[in-house]
């Protein structure tokens, strides 16, 4: 049986893969796994539930809350808020669990369920597996006063924005910024917290109607943001994804500043201020070689993990590191949050621009991105990519030719039936040529 949970919760086509029935059954299983004795006669467990604005979230969040309440869990309905807001509120309200309905940067027809344990932490693989095993189990249903209660929690938005203001207290007066909210979960709290900090905010992608989330806007569609920054003479721009757990930036000329560059800027800032614990940044194996080279020059050690913010977070929590993230713009600042937070990242980046008196373009130049090419190879047995002798020989040959001027990474996708071939080199043409060469070997050797 295929694993129910993917790399970031349960995700699929809403009302086909992600149904109301699944949402309810899964929420009951979560209540039983995370609520412990609270749902079996002990003190009442509680949960915080939120969603992004996509239309299917309306009925799916109702199903989640129904499942939780039917299992004896009291529910705080926070409504439309970013994923990191639900993680924070789970912690703040001392709730046993949190649930977020979102498919992140996916198109509107998709949706997904993410769950948080007490403290606002994402679930470990073994806990997700135990929850999956509980789905459909027979259980004794509470009745009468023992059923859970559901109440609106509109104050959650204010709690979250106050938290952000306290985390990044510096003023942003004089800064003009364009925010692209992807018609998503940060459409209100994103611009509001920037305005409170004193910035002049131009908002695009900030009118969600349930159908337009990520549609031509947001961190996966930077064109409109780049144009708006140039036309409006802004100092910088920031684009969130649908649930605002990550962001990418744009400098005053419209140049893209990706997650690696954002991490480099923040790492240097925190290093200079003595706030980068153990002078260490945690990144994934997909981060650009230019980040590693830049951090070495700046006296910052880089620890690399497997791809996925959960693995970055595990490494950070295990060793107490304060900063980590992914090239996609999913940045974790563990002193202020338990998960990636696009609004917090954007505030921190803007604060660095203001406090340094340097434009974003200059700050981002701390690292030089090496040309990076990624080729997805489909129709292959992805589980053999790390053991096939022909593939391993081809990789070794390319690595020998690149030497210290680049690197190669082959990995199987955690969410799709394909192998990802990534090559970095000192020139775009070399990176593309090597990537195509290796992709051909993978396609031939691992064909199904």
PDB file of C-alpha atoms in Angstrom, residues 222 246-249 256-269 281-298 300 302-305 307 312 323-332 345 349 360 363-373 407 409 422 424:
ATOM      1  CA  UNK A 222       7.432  36.101 -10.552  1.00  0.00           C
ATOM      2  CA  UNK A 246       7.903  30.467   1.847  1.00  0.00           C
ATOM      3  CA  UNK A 247       8.816  33.491  -0.239  1.00  0.00           C
ATOM      4  CA  UNK A 248      11.109  34.663  -3.013  1.00  0.00           C
ATOM      5  CA  UNK A 249      12.261  38.237  -3.555  1.00  0.00           C
ATOM      6  CA  UNK A 256      15.197  37.468  -8.838  1.00  0.00           C
ATOM      7  CA  UNK A 257      16.597  36.764  -5.377  1.00  0.00           C
ATOM      8  CA  UNK A 258      16.060  33.075  -4.646  1.00  0.00           C
ATOM      9  CA  UNK A 259      15.982  31.157  -1.394  1.00  0.00           C
ATOM     10  CA  UNK A 260      19.719  30.471  -1.386  1.00  0.00           C
ATOM     11  CA  UNK A 261      20.467  34.183  -1.693  1.00  0.00           C
ATOM     12  CA  UNK A 262      17.923  35.041   0.984  1.00  0.00           C
ATOM     13  CA  UNK A 263      19.534  32.516   3.334  1.00  0.00           C
ATOM     14  CA  UNK A 264      22.974  33.927   2.524  1.00  0.00           C
ATOM     15  CA  UNK A 265      21.830  37.477   3.345  1.00  0.00           C
ATOM     16  CA  UNK A 266      20.183  36.436   6.600  1.00  0.00           C
ATOM     17  CA  UNK A 267      23.084  34.180   7.607  1.00  0.00           C
ATOM     18  CA  UNK A 268      25.592  37.005   7.180  1.00  0.00           C
ATOM     19  CA  UNK A 269      23.341  39.390   9.110  1.00  0.00           C
ATOM     20  CA  UNK A 281      23.441  27.423   8.292  1.00  0.00           C
ATOM     21  CA  UNK A 282      21.399  24.309   7.433  1.00  0.00           C
ATOM     22  CA  UNK A 283      20.566  23.825   3.742  1.00  0.00           C
ATOM     23  CA  UNK A 284      19.623  20.910   1.504  1.00  0.00           C
ATOM     24  CA  UNK A 285      21.720  19.117  -1.080  1.00  0.00           C
ATOM     25  CA  UNK A 286      19.861  21.093  -3.768  1.00  0.00           C
ATOM     26  CA  UNK A 287      21.245  24.440  -2.615  1.00  0.00           C
ATOM     27  CA  UNK A 288      23.496  26.093  -5.151  1.00  0.00           C
ATOM     28  CA  UNK A 289      27.239  25.525  -4.885  1.00  0.00           C
ATOM     29  CA  UNK A 290      27.572  29.299  -4.865  1.00  0.00           C
ATOM     30  CA  UNK A 291      25.910  29.388  -1.446  1.00  0.00           C
ATOM     31  CA  UNK A 292      28.456  26.955  -0.028  1.00  0.00           C
ATOM     32  CA  UNK A 293      31.333  28.961  -1.486  1.00  0.00           C
ATOM     33  CA  UNK A 294      29.960  32.260  -0.169  1.00  0.00           C
ATOM     34  CA  UNK A 295      29.371  30.938   3.324  1.00  0.00           C
ATOM     35  CA  UNK A 296      32.897  29.548   3.473  1.00  0.00           C
ATOM     36  CA  UNK A 297      34.234  33.026   2.660  1.00  0.00           C
ATOM     37  CA  UNK A 298      32.024  34.579   5.350  1.00  0.00           C
ATOM     38  CA  UNK A 300      29.713  30.323   8.163  1.00  0.00           C
ATOM     39  CA  UNK A 302      26.898  24.856   6.033  1.00  0.00           C
ATOM     40  CA  UNK A 303      25.302  21.553   7.038  1.00  0.00           C
ATOM     41  CA  UNK A 304      23.391  19.870   4.207  1.00  0.00           C
ATOM     42  CA  UNK A 305      20.390  17.561   4.506  1.00  0.00           C
ATOM     43  CA  UNK A 307      15.593  17.665   0.219  1.00  0.00           C
ATOM     44  CA  UNK A 312      16.185  20.772   7.549  1.00  0.00           C
ATOM     45  CA  UNK A 323      18.709  29.283  10.543  1.00  0.00           C
ATOM     46  CA  UNK A 324      18.035  26.865   7.719  1.00  0.00           C
ATOM     47  CA  UNK A 325      16.010  26.410   4.588  1.00  0.00           C
ATOM     48  CA  UNK A 326      15.669  25.539   0.930  1.00  0.00           C
ATOM     49  CA  UNK A 327      16.397  27.121  -2.417  1.00  0.00           C
ATOM     50  CA  UNK A 328      12.637  27.400  -2.944  1.00  0.00           C
ATOM     51  CA  UNK A 329      12.473  30.145  -0.306  1.00  0.00           C
ATOM     52  CA  UNK A 330      11.285  27.947   2.549  1.00  0.00           C
ATOM     53  CA  UNK A 331      13.353  29.511   5.349  1.00  0.00           C
ATOM     54  CA  UNK A 332      13.170  28.413   8.984  1.00  0.00           C
ATOM     55  CA  UNK A 345      11.396  35.770   6.163  1.00  0.00           C
ATOM     56  CA  UNK A 349      14.993  40.482   4.653  1.00  0.00           C
ATOM     57  CA  UNK A 360      18.830  44.226  -2.023  1.00  0.00           C
ATOM     58  CA  UNK A 363      23.197  42.336  -0.444  1.00  0.00           C
ATOM     59  CA  UNK A 364      22.336  39.413  -2.731  1.00  0.00           C
ATOM     60  CA  UNK A 365      25.749  39.729  -4.413  1.00  0.00           C
ATOM     61  CA  UNK A 366      27.285  38.075  -1.338  1.00  0.00           C
ATOM     62  CA  UNK A 367      26.889  34.872  -3.367  1.00  0.00           C
ATOM     63  CA  UNK A 368      27.222  34.107  -7.052  1.00  0.00           C
ATOM     64  CA  UNK A 369      24.783  31.537  -8.332  1.00  0.00           C
ATOM     65  CA  UNK A 370      26.428  28.931 -10.494  1.00  0.00           C
ATOM     66  CA  UNK A 371      24.368  27.922 -13.521  1.00  0.00           C
ATOM     67  CA  UNK A 372      22.161  25.045 -12.383  1.00  0.00           C
ATOM     68  CA  UNK A 373      20.201  22.739 -14.661  1.00  0.00           C
ATOM     69  CA  UNK A 407      28.772  19.228  -9.023  1.00  0.00           C
ATOM     70  CA  UNK A 409      23.201  15.322  -7.910  1.00  0.00           C
ATOM     71  CA  UNK A 422      20.837  18.255 -11.334  1.00  0.00           C
ATOM     72  CA  UNK A 424      25.927  22.801 -11.693  1.00  0.00           C
TER      73      UNK A 424
END
